[in-house]
Amino acid sequence: MDRTAQLTARRADRDIAYDPPPAADSPHAGAARVLEENWTGTSTVPSRGLYPHQWSWDSAFIAIGLRHISPLRAQTELETLLDAQWGDGRVPHIVFNPSVPLDAYFPSPDFWRSSTAGRAAGAPRTVQTSGIVQPPVHALAAWLVHRADPGLSRARGFLTRVYPRLAAWHRYLLHRRDLGGAGLASVVHPWEQGMDNSPCWDAPLRRVPPAPTRSFRRADLDHGAAEDRPTDLDYGRYVRLATDYRDGEYADGQGLFAVEDPAFNALLIASEHALAGIARELGATGTARHARAERLTAALIDRMWDPASGMFLCHDVRAGGLIPERGVSGLIPLLLPTLPRDIAATLVGTAHGPHFGLGRTTRLAPSYDLLGEAFDPHRYWRGPAWFNTGWLLERGLRTHGERDRAQALRKAMLDLAVASDFAEYVDPYTGKACGTARFSWTAAVALDLLHDFEELMDSKGGNRE
């Protein structure tokens, strides 16, 4: 019986004295049940209602959590996603489940037309996908999954099979998406960055004429309140960008929207470091990948670090120059181990200062500047706090020696994940649940944080519940 089954199974009438099953109401069991409910047999949906397919960066975070209860399922999660990779190397942001009705989610497979519109870019013919991408967390996830059970990973040839695909994914981003010429990857749609509705996109989106409202139906409003979701005007612009990209056969560099984002590139750099670890495991040196990660870090600082803001800002490739909006994306480079000490210290100060209030006025870091004109504590990515960005910040704080602050954030995340029934996102001030409940990546990062907390308690000789 793997750990997933153990955590989700009913307690036996007679427990084995030396290895009793966990309590049915423990945080471990609750998080594991969410992932079990959302498991399809080959991958995990973010939620059964609002997001009924496989999402790219969701699956990376899900695998990071799954590794603690079923390394095999964690490997399968990533393998299923990479099986839908395009010939040009891109990993699509959605892999569609053919058994889900077309009207359950928009844009649906018949909108993206991946197997026809994406033919020149090498879209697979046996599975339907979207044509855009999401942040490259996958190599980091694969490395962590391998380390959770190296014996199983080696026996299955897990890294041997995923490494070439991950390398091709990074090549695509570093070459096809270097639209600004600085060596960094650009996103060509707000959905690609993952923080879909951030005020950081407002200025570049103004260049985009919206698609007529009558030309699409928003399935998201069937599952969430309109006041918490993107406006129809913004959604029309998202649809226009996606339509133009599709009609251009998913060729890069032609669209009205091209932005270099600090979180997207920081995750690419972190995954380059992870690929170096994978390369060493497979018998290579990994030196070239570490060197590339260092060059990308230098480019990130040169291109997007803004001392006056005390954080990284997005760079608008089309208009030129930084976008003067403080989003949580600009704090995520704290994850990078070789970030200069003064920049790391400034980022820590900004996260805990008046613009984000972490540990002072807010329980979790908001997705957008508390003092910004567009701040809204409930509207999608315009203020609410998300658990995956919290996980990245917690790792960044630990990476740069801020262990007490990391521990405080870890505790707040675990408390709110359980109290909110593993909500999609929460009000940063009150922790009130927003979005859909029983969200997969919330459960997954909670499992990872629980595991780290137990290791910490063991190292200090503390008690474990």
Tab-separated table of C-alpha atoms in Angstrom:
chain	number	residue	atom	x	y	z
A	1	MET	CA	0.000	0.000	0.000
A	2	ASP	CA	1.517	3.338	-1.025
A	3	ARG	CA	1.296	6.378	1.219
A	4	THR	CA	-1.645	7.830	-0.718
A	5	ALA	CA	-3.770	4.783	-0.057
A	6	GLN	CA	-2.665	4.668	3.555
A	7	LEU	CA	-3.640	8.275	4.131
A	8	THR	CA	-7.012	8.047	2.404
A	9	ALA	CA	-8.098	4.584	3.543
A	10	ARG	CA	-10.441	4.020	6.490
A	11	ARG	CA	-8.784	3.022	9.720
A	12	ALA	CA	-8.655	-0.715	10.184
A	13	ASP	CA	-10.546	-2.200	13.128
A	14	ARG	CA	-7.247	-3.322	14.578
A	15	ASP	CA	-4.335	-0.957	13.988
A	16	ILE	CA	-0.842	-2.339	13.730
A	17	ALA	CA	0.792	-1.119	16.907
A	18	TYR	CA	4.131	-0.157	15.389
A	19	ASP	CA	2.743	1.721	12.369
A	20	PRO	CA	-0.732	3.099	13.051
A	21	PRO	CA	-2.522	4.845	10.187
A	22	PRO	CA	-2.741	8.612	10.559
A	23	ALA	CA	-5.867	10.138	12.042
A	24	ALA	CA	-8.560	10.617	9.410
A	25	ASP	CA	-8.806	14.319	10.243
A	26	SER	CA	-5.070	15.066	10.143
A	27	PRO	CA	-3.790	17.712	7.713
A	28	HIS	CA	-1.841	14.961	5.902
A	29	ALA	CA	-4.980	12.909	5.357
A	30	GLY	CA	-7.018	15.914	4.276
A	31	ALA	CA	-4.463	17.031	1.704
A	32	ALA	CA	-4.011	13.489	0.403
A	33	ARG	CA	-7.786	13.110	-0.009
A	34	VAL	CA	-7.913	16.238	-2.180
A	35	LEU	CA	-5.243	14.819	-4.496
A	36	GLU	CA	-6.985	11.446	-4.544
A	37	GLU	CA	-10.338	13.043	-5.452
A	38	ASN	CA	-8.738	15.006	-8.294
A	39	TRP	CA	-6.664	12.130	-9.693
A	40	THR	CA	-7.820	10.910	-13.122
A	41	GLY	CA	-5.663	7.797	-13.371
A	42	THR	CA	-2.795	9.456	-15.243
A	43	SER	CA	-2.786	13.041	-13.951
A	44	THR	CA	-4.448	15.377	-11.464
A	45	VAL	CA	-6.953	18.111	-12.314
A	46	PRO	CA	-6.639	21.376	-10.372
A	47	SER	CA	-10.303	21.057	-9.396
A	48	ARG	CA	-13.162	18.925	-10.669
A	49	GLY	CA	-15.474	21.807	-11.554
A	50	LEU	CA	-13.648	24.919	-12.705
A	51	TYR	CA	-10.500	23.241	-14.091
A	52	PRO	CA	-11.371	19.750	-15.388
A	53	HIS	CA	-8.211	19.134	-17.470
A	54	GLN	CA	-4.460	18.901	-16.798
A	55	TRP	CA	-2.664	22.225	-16.318
A	56	SER	CA	1.081	22.526	-16.821
A	57	TRP	CA	2.468	24.387	-13.809
A	58	ASP	CA	-0.265	22.959	-11.587
A	59	SER	CA	1.042	19.482	-12.377
A	60	ALA	CA	4.578	20.517	-11.446
A	61	PHE	CA	3.465	21.729	-8.004
A	62	ILE	CA	1.194	18.703	-7.617
A	63	ALA	CA	4.108	16.360	-8.331
A	64	ILE	CA	6.201	18.148	-5.692
A	65	GLY	CA	3.534	17.339	-3.099
A	66	LEU	CA	2.722	13.869	-4.402
A	67	ARG	CA	6.351	12.778	-4.029
A	68	HIS	CA	5.806	12.485	-0.272
A	69	ILE	CA	2.893	10.046	-0.561
A	70	SER	CA	3.378	8.324	-3.925
A	71	PRO	CA	6.622	8.958	-5.855
A	72	LEU	CA	5.273	6.741	-8.635
A	73	ARG	CA	2.202	8.924	-9.093
A	74	ALA	CA	4.390	12.030	-8.952
A	75	GLN	CA	6.532	10.655	-11.769
A	76	THR	CA	3.431	9.700	-13.759
A	77	GLU	CA	2.022	13.213	-13.340
A	78	LEU	CA	5.047	14.751	-15.041
A	79	GLU	CA	5.371	12.008	-17.648
A	80	THR	CA	1.733	12.482	-18.719
A	81	LEU	CA	2.270	16.197	-19.190
A	82	LEU	CA	5.512	15.747	-21.128
A	83	ASP	CA	3.856	13.179	-23.386
A	84	ALA	CA	1.874	16.128	-24.813
A	85	GLN	CA	5.002	18.177	-25.590
A	86	TRP	CA	5.169	19.768	-29.034
A	87	GLY	CA	7.912	19.093	-31.544
A	88	ASP	CA	9.376	22.595	-31.111
A	89	GLY	CA	9.859	21.850	-27.410
A	90	ARG	CA	6.992	23.817	-25.874
A	91	VAL	CA	5.025	22.227	-23.056
A	92	PRO	CA	1.386	23.307	-23.523
A	93	HIS	CA	-0.419	24.922	-20.636
A	94	ILE	CA	-3.444	22.599	-20.918
A	95	VAL	CA	-3.677	18.935	-21.902
A	96	PHE	CA	-7.335	18.253	-22.607
A	97	ASN	CA	-9.207	15.216	-21.336
A	98	PRO	CA	-11.304	13.969	-24.283
A	99	SER	CA	-13.992	12.610	-21.941
A	100	VAL	CA	-14.811	16.110	-20.634
A	101	PRO	CA	-17.595	17.905	-22.560
A	102	LEU	CA	-16.403	20.780	-24.758
A	103	ASP	CA	-18.590	23.314	-22.967
A	104	ALA	CA	-17.129	22.477	-19.547
A	105	TYR	CA	-14.202	24.823	-20.064
A	106	PHE	CA	-13.386	27.721	-22.365
A	107	PRO	CA	-11.203	28.033	-24.390
A	108	SER	CA	-11.852	24.405	-25.287
A	109	PRO	CA	-9.964	22.109	-27.691
A	110	ASP	CA	-12.046	23.279	-30.649
A	111	PHE	CA	-10.840	26.830	-29.983
A	112	TRP	CA	-7.115	26.003	-29.840
A	113	ARG	CA	-7.182	23.517	-32.780
A	114	SER	CA	-3.742	22.341	-31.754
A	115	SER	CA	-3.455	19.372	-34.109
A	116	THR	CA	-4.146	21.564	-37.167
A	117	ALA	CA	-3.112	25.145	-36.288
A	118	GLY	CA	-0.096	23.790	-34.408
A	119	ARG	CA	1.032	21.339	-37.066
A	120	ALA	CA	3.992	23.467	-38.203
A	121	ALA	CA	5.173	23.726	-34.587
A	122	GLY	CA	4.941	19.966	-34.076
A	123	ALA	CA	1.774	19.717	-32.002
A	124	PRO	CA	0.893	16.090	-31.184
A	125	ARG	CA	-1.863	14.489	-33.241
A	126	THR	CA	-3.061	12.017	-30.631
A	127	VAL	CA	-3.927	14.491	-27.885
A	128	GLN	CA	-5.515	17.932	-27.906
A	129	THR	CA	-3.739	20.765	-26.093
A	130	SER	CA	-3.667	24.529	-25.868
A	131	GLY	CA	-0.974	26.376	-27.812
A	132	ILE	CA	0.471	28.613	-25.093
A	133	VAL	CA	2.732	27.659	-22.180
A	134	GLN	CA	3.083	28.212	-18.423
A	135	PRO	CA	6.025	28.831	-16.053
A	136	PRO	CA	8.811	26.219	-16.336
A	137	VAL	CA	8.709	24.637	-12.877
A	138	HIS	CA	8.986	21.164	-14.362
A	139	ALA	CA	12.709	20.404	-14.123
A	140	LEU	CA	12.720	21.557	-10.502
A	141	ALA	CA	9.744	19.289	-9.852
A	142	ALA	CA	11.377	16.336	-11.650
A	143	TRP	CA	14.563	16.697	-9.612
A	144	LEU	CA	12.668	16.856	-6.316
A	145	VAL	CA	10.530	13.866	-7.330
A	146	HIS	CA	13.655	11.859	-8.176
A	147	ARG	CA	15.250	12.691	-4.830
A	148	ALA	CA	12.135	11.500	-2.975
A	149	ASP	CA	12.787	7.917	-4.115
A	150	PRO	CA	15.999	7.587	-6.150
A	151	GLY	CA	15.750	3.807	-6.262
A	152	LEU	CA	12.322	3.833	-7.898
A	153	SER	CA	13.372	6.647	-10.219
A	154	ARG	CA	16.460	4.770	-11.397
A	155	ALA	CA	14.584	1.498	-11.760
A	156	ARG	CA	11.984	3.169	-13.979
A	157	GLY	CA	14.516	5.238	-15.908
A	158	PHE	CA	12.521	8.318	-14.948
A	159	LEU	CA	15.251	10.940	-15.358
A	160	THR	CA	16.652	9.260	-18.463
A	161	ARG	CA	13.267	9.661	-20.149
A	162	VAL	CA	12.322	13.158	-18.967
A	163	TYR	CA	15.716	14.862	-19.257
A	164	PRO	CA	15.728	15.210	-23.085
A	165	ARG	CA	12.192	16.588	-22.985
A	166	LEU	CA	13.005	19.073	-20.254
A	167	ALA	CA	16.131	20.162	-22.125
A	168	ALA	CA	14.056	20.698	-25.296
A	169	TRP	CA	11.515	22.705	-23.263
A	170	HIS	CA	14.257	25.013	-21.996
A	171	ARG	CA	15.754	25.374	-25.485
A	172	TYR	CA	12.384	26.498	-26.781
A	173	LEU	CA	12.102	29.177	-24.089
A	174	LEU	CA	15.695	30.368	-24.404
A	175	HIS	CA	15.645	30.609	-28.206
A	176	ARG	CA	12.105	30.914	-29.600
A	177	ARG	CA	10.962	33.121	-26.729
A	178	ASP	CA	13.967	35.437	-26.464
A	179	LEU	CA	11.866	38.185	-28.022
A	180	GLY	CA	13.687	41.008	-26.282
A	181	GLY	CA	17.191	39.920	-27.305
A	182	ALA	CA	18.527	39.906	-23.737
A	183	GLY	CA	18.600	36.122	-23.348
A	184	LEU	CA	15.444	36.004	-21.214
A	185	ALA	CA	12.134	34.322	-22.043
A	186	SER	CA	9.067	36.392	-22.906
A	187	VAL	CA	5.447	35.465	-22.352
A	188	VAL	CA	3.071	36.213	-25.219
A	189	HIS	CA	-0.174	35.949	-23.245
A	190	PRO	CA	-1.028	36.767	-19.602
A	191	TRP	CA	-2.198	33.179	-19.121
A	192	GLU	CA	1.349	31.988	-19.797
A	193	GLN	CA	2.778	33.716	-16.754
A	194	GLY	CA	0.199	31.969	-14.563
A	195	MET	CA	-0.856	35.120	-12.678
A	196	ASP	CA	-3.488	35.701	-15.315
A	197	ASN	CA	-5.282	38.847	-14.203
A	198	SER	CA	-2.415	40.765	-12.592
A	199	PRO	CA	-2.463	44.587	-12.869
A	200	CYS	CA	1.067	44.172	-14.264
A	201	TRP	CA	-0.593	43.278	-17.589
A	202	ASP	CA	-2.983	46.232	-17.730
A	203	ALA	CA	-0.677	48.585	-19.670
A	204	PRO	CA	0.473	46.103	-22.355
A	205	LEU	CA	-3.076	44.770	-22.695
A	206	ARG	CA	-4.394	48.219	-23.617
A	207	ARG	CA	-2.745	47.732	-27.016
A	208	VAL	CA	-4.944	44.689	-27.658
A	209	PRO	CA	-8.425	45.201	-29.164
A	210	PRO	CA	-10.839	42.865	-27.331
A	211	ALA	CA	-12.706	40.106	-29.083
A	212	PRO	CA	-16.474	40.778	-29.175
A	213	THR	CA	-18.207	39.462	-26.066
A	214	ARG	CA	-20.704	37.570	-28.228
A	215	SER	CA	-17.860	35.569	-29.798
A	216	PHE	CA	-17.151	33.483	-26.662
A	217	ARG	CA	-18.887	32.081	-23.611
A	218	ARG	CA	-17.132	32.332	-20.232
A	219	ALA	CA	-17.447	28.954	-18.519
A	220	ASP	CA	-15.479	30.298	-15.533
A	221	LEU	CA	-18.482	32.353	-14.409
A	222	ASP	CA	-20.417	29.110	-13.884
A	223	HIS	CA	-18.072	28.354	-10.975
A	224	GLY	CA	-17.090	31.759	-9.559
A	225	ALA	CA	-18.600	35.144	-8.802
A	226	ALA	CA	-18.145	37.735	-11.546
A	227	GLU	CA	-16.713	40.247	-9.061
A	228	ASP	CA	-13.887	37.815	-8.263
A	229	ARG	CA	-13.014	36.992	-11.868
A	230	PRO	CA	-11.459	38.992	-14.754
A	231	THR	CA	-13.740	41.577	-16.342
A	232	ASP	CA	-15.369	40.898	-19.717
A	233	LEU	CA	-13.123	43.555	-21.257
A	234	ASP	CA	-9.952	41.859	-20.015
A	235	TYR	CA	-11.275	38.444	-20.988
A	236	GLY	CA	-12.029	39.732	-24.484
A	237	ARG	CA	-8.406	40.817	-24.785
A	238	TYR	CA	-7.200	37.405	-23.600
A	239	VAL	CA	-9.359	35.765	-26.274
A	240	ARG	CA	-8.094	38.144	-28.976
A	241	LEU	CA	-4.444	37.387	-28.144
A	242	ALA	CA	-5.077	33.633	-28.142
A	243	THR	CA	-7.024	33.825	-31.410
A	244	ASP	CA	-4.286	35.782	-33.159
A	245	TYR	CA	-1.609	33.393	-31.897
A	246	ARG	CA	-3.601	30.398	-33.140
A	247	ASP	CA	-4.326	31.979	-36.502
A	248	GLY	CA	-0.604	32.678	-36.867
A	249	GLU	CA	0.011	28.925	-36.406
A	250	TYR	CA	1.580	29.549	-32.995
A	251	ALA	CA	4.644	31.262	-34.451
A	252	ASP	CA	6.430	33.344	-31.838
A	253	GLY	CA	7.346	37.006	-32.044
A	254	GLN	CA	4.411	38.416	-34.015
A	255	GLY	CA	1.887	39.370	-31.326
A	256	LEU	CA	1.010	42.652	-29.638
A	257	PHE	CA	1.847	41.291	-26.185
A	258	ALA	CA	5.400	40.315	-25.196
A	259	VAL	CA	6.565	40.718	-21.608
A	260	GLU	CA	9.640	39.496	-19.734
A	261	ASP	CA	8.387	38.461	-16.311
A	262	PRO	CA	10.646	38.049	-13.241
A	263	ALA	CA	8.893	34.992	-11.787
A	264	PHE	CA	8.739	33.149	-15.111
A	265	ASN	CA	12.458	33.702	-15.666
A	266	ALA	CA	13.399	32.999	-12.044
A	267	LEU	CA	11.657	29.630	-12.329
A	268	LEU	CA	13.492	28.974	-15.581
A	269	ILE	CA	16.784	29.721	-13.792
A	270	ALA	CA	15.865	27.500	-10.824
A	271	SER	CA	14.985	24.732	-13.259
A	272	GLU	CA	18.307	25.188	-15.076
A	273	HIS	CA	20.035	24.543	-11.743
A	274	ALA	CA	17.802	21.481	-11.313
A	275	LEU	CA	18.687	20.262	-14.819
A	276	ALA	CA	22.337	20.482	-13.819
A	277	GLY	CA	21.577	18.139	-10.927
A	278	ILE	CA	19.753	15.768	-13.276
A	279	ALA	CA	22.664	15.870	-15.721
A	280	ARG	CA	25.085	14.907	-12.922
A	281	GLU	CA	22.816	12.047	-11.901
A	282	LEU	CA	22.943	10.811	-15.504
A	283	GLY	CA	26.744	10.984	-15.660
A	284	ALA	CA	27.382	14.445	-17.139
A	285	THR	CA	28.938	17.372	-15.306
A	286	GLY	CA	26.082	19.884	-15.364
A	287	THR	CA	28.633	22.707	-15.450
A	288	ALA	CA	27.231	24.302	-18.602
A	289	ARG	CA	23.760	24.480	-17.110
A	290	HIS	CA	24.975	26.109	-13.915
A	291	ALA	CA	26.877	28.630	-16.042
A	292	ARG	CA	23.744	29.326	-18.092
A	293	ALA	CA	21.753	29.829	-14.907
A	294	GLU	CA	24.340	32.362	-13.748
A	295	ARG	CA	24.157	34.259	-17.042
A	296	LEU	CA	20.370	34.327	-16.844
A	297	THR	CA	20.524	35.582	-13.257
A	298	ALA	CA	22.788	38.436	-14.350
A	299	ALA	CA	20.438	39.256	-17.243
A	300	LEU	CA	17.435	39.168	-14.902
A	301	ILE	CA	19.095	41.684	-12.579
A	302	ASP	CA	20.264	43.919	-15.405
A	303	ARG	CA	16.911	43.882	-17.171
A	304	MET	CA	14.319	43.850	-14.368
A	305	TRP	CA	15.810	44.865	-11.000
A	306	ASP	CA	14.433	48.234	-9.880
A	307	PRO	CA	16.221	49.611	-6.795
A	308	ALA	CA	13.622	52.355	-6.331
A	309	SER	CA	10.839	49.768	-6.020
A	310	GLY	CA	12.959	47.390	-3.974
A	311	MET	CA	12.008	44.477	-6.221
A	312	PHE	CA	11.976	43.131	-9.763
A	313	LEU	CA	9.478	44.575	-12.254
A	314	CYS	CA	8.117	43.204	-15.524
A	315	HIS	CA	9.724	44.455	-18.724
A	316	ASP	CA	7.423	45.344	-21.614
A	317	VAL	CA	9.281	44.153	-24.708
A	318	ARG	CA	6.963	45.872	-27.191
A	319	ALA	CA	6.889	49.310	-25.533
A	320	GLY	CA	10.341	49.072	-23.967
A	321	GLY	CA	10.970	49.737	-20.304
A	322	LEU	CA	9.753	48.462	-16.951
A	323	ILE	CA	6.084	48.244	-16.006
A	324	PRO	CA	5.685	50.283	-12.790
A	325	GLU	CA	3.454	47.813	-10.938
A	326	ARG	CA	4.460	45.754	-7.919
A	327	GLY	CA	3.237	42.173	-8.304
A	328	VAL	CA	4.248	39.182	-6.202
A	329	SER	CA	6.070	37.949	-9.307
A	330	GLY	CA	8.790	40.489	-8.519
A	331	LEU	CA	9.556	38.788	-5.198
A	332	ILE	CA	9.913	35.264	-6.612
A	333	PRO	CA	13.600	35.672	-7.668
A	334	LEU	CA	14.357	35.357	-3.956
A	335	LEU	CA	14.245	31.652	-4.803
A	336	LEU	CA	17.589	31.906	-6.621
A	337	PRO	CA	20.569	30.725	-4.548
A	338	THR	CA	23.181	33.008	-6.145
A	339	LEU	CA	21.199	36.222	-5.966
A	340	PRO	CA	23.493	38.975	-4.627
A	341	ARG	CA	23.175	39.402	-0.888
A	342	ASP	CA	22.073	43.037	-1.024
A	343	ILE	CA	19.299	42.288	-3.527
A	344	ALA	CA	18.086	39.313	-1.483
A	345	ALA	CA	17.996	41.459	1.667
A	346	THR	CA	16.058	44.171	-0.145
A	347	LEU	CA	13.513	41.644	-1.422
A	348	VAL	CA	13.005	40.304	2.102
A	349	GLY	CA	12.424	43.858	3.315
A	350	THR	CA	9.943	44.573	0.506
A	351	ALA	CA	7.994	41.369	1.174
A	352	HIS	CA	7.624	42.295	4.845
A	353	GLY	CA	7.154	46.038	4.228
A	354	PRO	CA	4.046	48.129	3.541
A	355	HIS	CA	3.541	47.014	-0.070
A	356	PHE	CA	3.058	43.317	0.799
A	357	GLY	CA	2.851	43.345	4.612
A	358	LEU	CA	3.936	39.725	5.019
A	359	GLY	CA	3.663	38.670	8.660
A	360	ARG	CA	2.559	42.159	9.691
A	361	THR	CA	-0.674	43.280	8.042
A	362	THR	CA	-1.176	40.215	5.824
A	363	ARG	CA	-1.161	36.529	6.676
A	364	LEU	CA	0.178	35.506	3.255
A	365	ALA	CA	1.845	37.667	0.621
A	366	PRO	CA	-0.795	39.267	-1.621
A	367	SER	CA	-0.529	38.802	-5.354
A	368	TYR	CA	-0.393	42.572	-5.862
A	369	ASP	CA	0.748	45.733	-4.081
A	370	LEU	CA	-1.453	46.549	-1.069
A	371	LEU	CA	-0.963	50.255	-1.840
A	372	GLY	CA	-1.616	49.959	-5.583
A	373	GLU	CA	-4.670	51.605	-7.121
A	374	ALA	CA	-5.795	48.303	-8.648
A	375	PHE	CA	-5.536	46.272	-5.417
A	376	ASP	CA	-8.586	44.094	-4.733
A	377	PRO	CA	-8.336	41.446	-1.990
A	378	HIS	CA	-10.748	39.095	-3.771
A	379	ARG	CA	-10.365	39.603	-7.522
A	380	TYR	CA	-8.308	36.989	-9.327
A	381	TRP	CA	-4.548	37.772	-9.046
A	382	ARG	CA	-5.236	41.445	-8.261
A	383	GLY	CA	-4.655	41.065	-4.517
A	384	PRO	CA	-5.594	37.634	-3.131
A	385	ALA	CA	-2.852	35.386	-1.760
A	386	TRP	CA	-2.007	32.097	-3.449
A	387	PHE	CA	-0.364	29.082	-1.894
A	388	ASN	CA	2.040	28.259	-4.706
A	389	THR	CA	3.607	31.732	-4.629
A	390	GLY	CA	3.765	31.421	-0.846
A	391	TRP	CA	5.626	28.118	-1.250
A	392	LEU	CA	8.155	29.763	-3.568
A	393	LEU	CA	8.686	32.642	-1.145
A	394	GLU	CA	9.087	30.245	1.784
A	395	ARG	CA	11.827	28.404	-0.092
A	396	GLY	CA	13.438	31.712	-1.009
A	397	LEU	CA	13.493	32.876	2.594
A	398	ARG	CA	15.100	29.597	3.663
A	399	THR	CA	17.591	29.773	0.811
A	400	HIS	CA	18.844	33.140	2.041
A	401	GLY	CA	19.026	32.241	5.728
A	402	GLU	CA	15.741	33.822	6.853
A	403	ARG	CA	14.679	30.693	8.730
A	404	ASP	CA	12.475	32.339	11.356
A	405	ARG	CA	10.541	34.247	8.724
A	406	ALA	CA	10.308	31.113	6.584
A	407	GLN	CA	8.961	29.158	9.538
A	408	ALA	CA	6.355	31.847	10.257
A	409	LEU	CA	5.214	31.798	6.630
A	410	ARG	CA	5.128	28.000	6.587
A	411	LYS	CA	2.916	27.933	9.678
A	412	ALA	CA	0.563	30.570	8.263
A	413	MET	CA	0.245	28.660	4.982
A	414	LEU	CA	-0.515	25.374	6.716
A	415	ASP	CA	-3.037	26.951	9.067
A	416	LEU	CA	-4.866	28.667	6.220
A	417	ALA	CA	-4.721	25.691	3.850
A	418	VAL	CA	-6.501	23.503	6.387
A	419	ALA	CA	-8.897	26.188	7.650
A	420	SER	CA	-9.946	27.128	4.096
A	421	ASP	CA	-10.483	23.508	2.977
A	422	PHE	CA	-7.468	23.874	0.659
A	423	ALA	CA	-8.897	26.909	-1.139
A	424	GLU	CA	-7.661	28.055	-4.522
A	425	TYR	CA	-6.671	31.411	-2.992
A	426	VAL	CA	-7.479	33.503	0.086
A	427	ASP	CA	-8.000	37.062	1.253
A	428	PRO	CA	-4.465	38.128	2.256
A	429	TYR	CA	-5.696	40.019	5.335
A	430	THR	CA	-8.273	37.622	6.796
A	431	GLY	CA	-7.408	34.289	5.180
A	432	LYS	CA	-11.020	33.923	4.006
A	433	ALA	CA	-11.347	31.264	1.303
A	434	CYS	CA	-11.815	32.499	-2.273
A	435	GLY	CA	-12.191	30.723	-5.589
A	436	THR	CA	-12.853	27.014	-5.629
A	437	ALA	CA	-12.281	24.680	-2.667
A	438	ARG	CA	-10.187	21.493	-2.508
A	439	PHE	CA	-7.667	22.854	-4.971
A	440	SER	CA	-4.910	20.445	-5.909
A	441	TRP	CA	-1.803	22.602	-5.730
A	442	THR	CA	-2.887	24.001	-2.367
A	443	ALA	CA	-3.103	20.450	-1.029
A	444	ALA	CA	0.193	19.532	-2.706
A	445	VAL	CA	2.251	22.404	-1.313
A	446	ALA	CA	0.665	21.804	2.095
A	447	LEU	CA	1.948	18.225	1.973
A	448	ASP	CA	5.406	19.475	1.081
A	449	LEU	CA	5.376	22.037	3.887
A	450	LEU	CA	4.133	19.424	6.361
A	451	HIS	CA	6.996	17.154	5.377
A	452	ASP	CA	9.551	19.938	5.826
A	453	PHE	CA	8.010	20.871	9.179
A	454	GLU	CA	8.313	17.299	10.435
A	455	GLU	CA	11.951	17.125	9.341
A	456	LEU	CA	12.607	20.394	11.180
A	457	MET	CA	10.933	19.109	14.352
A	458	ASP	CA	12.893	15.867	14.163
A	459	SER	CA	16.165	17.777	13.814
A	460	LYS	CA	15.304	19.805	16.941
A	461	GLY	CA	14.025	16.837	18.877
A	462	GLY	CA	10.527	18.337	18.970
A	463	ASN	CA	7.225	16.564	19.311
A	464	ARG	CA	5.236	15.599	16.265
A	465	GLU	CA	1.481	15.313	16.287
